[in-house]
Amino acid sequence: MARQRKLTKERKNLIDNLLAAYKPEDAKIVGLERQNSRFLYLKRMLLYVIISL
């Protein structure tokens, strides 16, 4: 169980690093700052699904 938690934490760190590398600059240009958190959430979920396959 502890090993599973560690893996989950490592996955989350990996996802956070990927998201940090991929900043939604285009969204800011269009003026969608208020929706950035939603975009980030959706991207995080998408990456999590891809990584967990």
Coordinates of C-alpha atoms in Angstrom, one line a residue:
M1 CA 0.0 0.0 0.0
A2 CA 2.8 2.4 0.9
R3 CA 4.5 1.5 -2.4
Q4 CA 1.3 2.3 -4.3
R5 CA 1.1 5.7 -2.5
K6 CA 4.7 6.4 -3.5
L7 CA 4.0 5.6 -7.1
T8 CA 1.0 7.8 -7.1
K9 CA 3.0 10.7 -5.6
E10 CA 5.7 10.1 -8.3
R11 CA 3.1 10.2 -11.0
K12 CA 1.6 13.4 -9.6
N13 CA 5.1 15.0 -9.6
L14 CA 5.7 13.9 -13.1
I15 CA 2.4 15.4 -14.2
D16 CA 3.1 18.6 -12.4
N17 CA 6.5 18.8 -14.1
L18 CA 4.9 18.2 -17.5
L19 CA 2.3 20.9 -16.9
A20 CA 5.0 23.3 -15.7
A21 CA 6.8 22.7 -19.0
Y22 CA 3.6 23.3 -21.0
K23 CA 2.2 26.7 -19.9
P24 CA -1.0 27.8 -21.6
E25 CA 0.4 31.0 -23.0
D26 CA -2.0 31.0 -25.9
A27 CA -4.9 31.1 -23.5
K28 CA -3.5 34.2 -21.9
I29 CA -3.2 35.9 -25.3
V30 CA -6.8 35.2 -26.0
G31 CA -7.6 36.5 -22.5
L32 CA -8.9 33.3 -20.9
E33 CA -7.0 33.7 -17.7
R34 CA -10.1 32.9 -15.7
Q35 CA -10.4 29.5 -17.4
N36 CA -6.7 28.6 -17.1
S37 CA -7.3 26.7 -13.9
R38 CA -10.0 24.6 -15.7
F39 CA -7.6 24.0 -18.6
L40 CA -4.9 22.9 -16.2
Y41 CA -7.3 20.6 -14.4
L42 CA -8.4 19.0 -17.6
K43 CA -4.8 18.6 -18.8
R44 CA -3.8 17.1 -15.5
M45 CA -6.7 14.6 -15.7
L46 CA -5.8 13.7 -19.3
L47 CA -2.1 13.2 -18.5
Y48 CA -3.0 11.2 -15.4
V49 CA -5.2 8.9 -17.5
I50 CA -2.5 8.5 -20.2
I51 CA 0.2 7.7 -17.6
S52 CA -1.9 5.3 -15.7
L53 CA -2.7 3.1 -18.8

